[in-house]
Structures are given as C-alpha cells and as structure tokens.
C-alpha cells in the first residue's frame, strides 16, 4: 500500500466546524485520507513511502469549482473582457463555434485551461459544455477530477438577430439527447471514477419544454444531476415572459427540472418568487461572482443569503483563480446587502469546498479533509510577503479568502496522486501547452477576422 505523510502544516479540514488543526499530520493511503494524527504516531504505525514537509503551508481540501468551460478561457481571455454578454455570445463565441474552431483547437485550449485550473488549486471542475471527446480526453489526461457535461439545446436560433425568439426543432432535440447519452456511456466513471457526467442545457430559453423534461428524466434514470445557466441576461428573462408569461425559474420548475440535483448557474436577474421556488426545491444556485460583477449586475444576494439558498461557487470562464473569486463573492454580498457582516470567510470557503461538493453530489467523497474521503488536497504557501505575519493571532481561513492568490498553491494532490509539485504541473507539459495555445489562437483569430463579424 502506498502511503504519503503530510506533516508540519496547518490543516484546515472544512468538516463543518470552523477550525484549524495544528501539530498533526495527515496520512494518505492509496487514494484516500486514512488518518489525521501526530506525525510520530503515524510514522510508528505505518511504513511511509513519501513524506511531505508542509511547514509554513496550509493543508486544505482541493477547490471544487462548480462552473467552468474548459477551452474557452485561454481562447477568449483578454478578448471577451470589455464586452457585454450579448456581444460576446452573438459576435464572438457563437460565430467561433459556427465557423472557426475545431475539436482539435478546443482540445489544445482545454490543456492550457486545465494547467491553469490545477495550478490555482482547483481539484474538481464541473464542466458545462465539454466540447467533444477530445476536450474530455484533455481533462482526463490532466488528472483533474472532472464532472463533464454535453451542452444540449434544440433551438434553431438566428444568432445574427439578438431580438429573435427561438424555434424548437425536434430533430435537433433527438440529436443532442443521443449525443449526451453516448457521451455519458463513454465517460461516466473513467479514470478510476475521476471523470463523471451530468447533463447540461445551455439556457432554458434555448430548450423546448420537452427537451428540459426529457433531460431531467434521463438524468434521474442514471442518478446524475443537471446544469443550466439561468437569468444570466435581461434579454433572457424578458423572453420567458413573452413566450410563457412566467419567470425563467417558474418555467423550469413547471416542467419538472428542479430538485437538489439541479445546478442553476448565474441567477443574476432573479425575482423574489424565484428565490422561494429555488429554496423549496433545494436546487443549487451556482454563483460566479467575478463574471456577475463584470456584467454590471448583481443578483439579489442579500435576499438569497437571507433565504439560505443552497449556494456554491464557480469561476465560469476567463478568470479561474478561486481565491480571487471568493473575494468577489464577499464584496458583492456586501455591496448588494449594505451589510459588512453578511457572511464571513469560512462561509465563502465552504462554498468552494464542502458545499460545492454537495452541489455536485460528491460530498461523500470530496470537499473536506476527513478520514475515509478521497485524497483531493492542496497545500497553500503562507510564507509570502502578502500573507505573513502568520502566528497564533491570525486566522488561516480569513487569510485564505482575503489574501491568498492562486499562485500561492504549491502542491495539488488528486485521488492520492501528486499532480502539482512546487507549483509545476506533473501531468501536462506546461510550456508546450502555452506554446500550442499561442500558435492555435493566432490561427483561430486570423480565420475569425476574415469573417464578416464586426468584432
Ligand atoms: Zn457558463
């Protein structure tokens, strides 16, 4: 049996108690957490294959990132920044999907996105629209725990006209459901269970009621969850009223889409009665704070926290540093509510660890450092000028949320495997991933600019 001992670190277990464990070591046996005890006791009891000195470091559960789009970050960051959401969908990403990028392009960008995710301490990502089997392969190869999803819609939509309402196409519905089922059959449980699948519907507006109902039924039959973006832009919320005389959340609730295995991403333009429905159904709001703020809008977070909604954090695209994201979550909560004491550091860290694992129905396996759970662990280097002093007067959890950067993550362990060591990824050639992404993005945007896109 392979054993790794992590000693001398400050353990932040995220086990439901806001506490730290000092003067104890953590023992990994194969892919699981076997013990938390004094180093001397553990060394006496067990043959240890590898000892990691975590002096000056915090040992915490890996970040569980509930919303990502692997491939799109490295392609579009620096470009889709000072744009409205309507502009980047209609003028950038949809034309790219329709006319430019190939499966090989997206795989290339997914490699780099995985490098970034891993280096910043994300050990599990819920991927919304896995572009193809090639993208899934890149995610698997990186060693990250991936909850993958094929994006389903059945709308024939004229993307050149932002005001057009969608028409639904039964052939497209069948094609996309078949594709998602095939994807599930191939990928569910791959890489010793590190890869799992959920079904995704891009936006309910782009899905017929029948597609949403069938997606949920098929997911339930397989015991998996579903994801959708909702209330992400004003045009979307207006369209539900025009088409159904309902809010978006009322619409998806009425078609049977909502329960505790439903992840609702964004929920920015959300009405009070929608908060009540989400609360009643135990669905999860996946809050992507940085992307939300960039859109110049804010969900009614004060009301949402007061209602005690199930909530977890995601990075969405373009910026994947979870520590920055937690700070934005804190700032937005306070700006929205006017309450400087609304939630604290531990609450925000829970939303990226144990509560995020719960949102993905993985909380029996990951999200906290507890005996019997899988060894998804990160080490964060606190011996840094922007964090020191760190002594008995200071709280590591507070520092994790307010002062740490993703680049302070020095080691990442997933399923007992050391994937990042001294800040370097072991599974993917980082340099090559960057060079390849540079070359391919040049070609992609050369082709894109030859189209008549007005970007
Ligand atoms: Zn998204």
mmCIF file with all atom_site columns, N, CA and C and ligand atoms in Angstrom, residues 67 69 229 265-266 316, ligand 1:
data_model
loop_
_atom_site.group_PDB
_atom_site.id
_atom_site.type_symbol
_atom_site.label_atom_id
_atom_site.label_alt_id
_atom_site.label_comp_id
_atom_site.label_asym_id
_atom_site.label_entity_id
_atom_site.label_seq_id
_atom_site.pdbx_PDB_ins_code
_atom_site.Cartn_x
_atom_site.Cartn_y
_atom_site.Cartn_z
_atom_site.occupancy
_atom_site.B_iso_or_equiv
_atom_site.pdbx_formal_charge
_atom_site.auth_seq_id
_atom_site.auth_comp_id
_atom_site.auth_asym_id
_atom_site.auth_atom_id
_atom_site.pdbx_PDB_model_num
ATOM   1  N  N   . UNK A 1 67  ? -18.442 25.610 -11.795 1.00 0.00 ? 67  UNK A N   1
ATOM   2  C  CA  . UNK A 1 67  ? -18.830 26.036 -13.151 1.00 0.00 ? 67  UNK A CA  1
ATOM   3  C  C   . UNK A 1 67  ? -17.622 26.469 -13.969 1.00 0.00 ? 67  UNK A C   1
ATOM   4  N  N   . UNK A 1 69  ? -15.783 26.254 -18.242 1.00 0.00 ? 69  UNK A N   1
ATOM   5  C  CA  . UNK A 1 69  ? -15.926 25.948 -19.678 1.00 0.00 ? 69  UNK A CA  1
ATOM   6  C  C   . UNK A 1 69  ? -14.518 25.693 -20.208 1.00 0.00 ? 69  UNK A C   1
ATOM   7  N  N   . UNK A 1 229 ? -27.585 27.406 -17.281 1.00 0.00 ? 229 UNK A N   1
ATOM   8  C  CA  . UNK A 1 229 ? -27.434 28.834 -16.968 1.00 0.00 ? 229 UNK A CA  1
ATOM   9  C  C   . UNK A 1 229 ? -28.844 29.419 -16.922 1.00 0.00 ? 229 UNK A C   1
ATOM   10 N  N   . UNK A 1 265 ? -26.914 28.071 -12.817 1.00 0.00 ? 265 UNK A N   1
ATOM   11 C  CA  . UNK A 1 265 ? -25.737 28.933 -12.886 1.00 0.00 ? 265 UNK A CA  1
ATOM   12 C  C   . UNK A 1 265 ? -26.148 30.382 -13.155 1.00 0.00 ? 265 UNK A C   1
ATOM   13 N  N   . UNK A 1 266 ? -25.574 31.277 -12.417 1.00 0.00 ? 266 UNK A N   1
ATOM   14 C  CA  . UNK A 1 266 ? -25.722 32.749 -12.501 1.00 0.00 ? 266 UNK A CA  1
ATOM   15 C  C   . UNK A 1 266 ? -26.885 33.281 -11.660 1.00 0.00 ? 266 UNK A C   1
ATOM   16 N  N   . UNK A 1 316 ? -16.798 30.180 -13.789 1.00 0.00 ? 316 UNK A N   1
ATOM   17 C  CA  . UNK A 1 316 ? -17.195 30.436 -15.174 1.00 0.00 ? 316 UNK A CA  1
ATOM   18 C  C   . UNK A 1 316 ? -15.924 30.498 -16.020 1.00 0.00 ? 316 UNK A C   1
HETATM 19 ZN ZN1 . LIG B 2 .   ? -21.154 29.340 -18.115 1.00 0.00 ? 1   LIG B ZN1 1
#
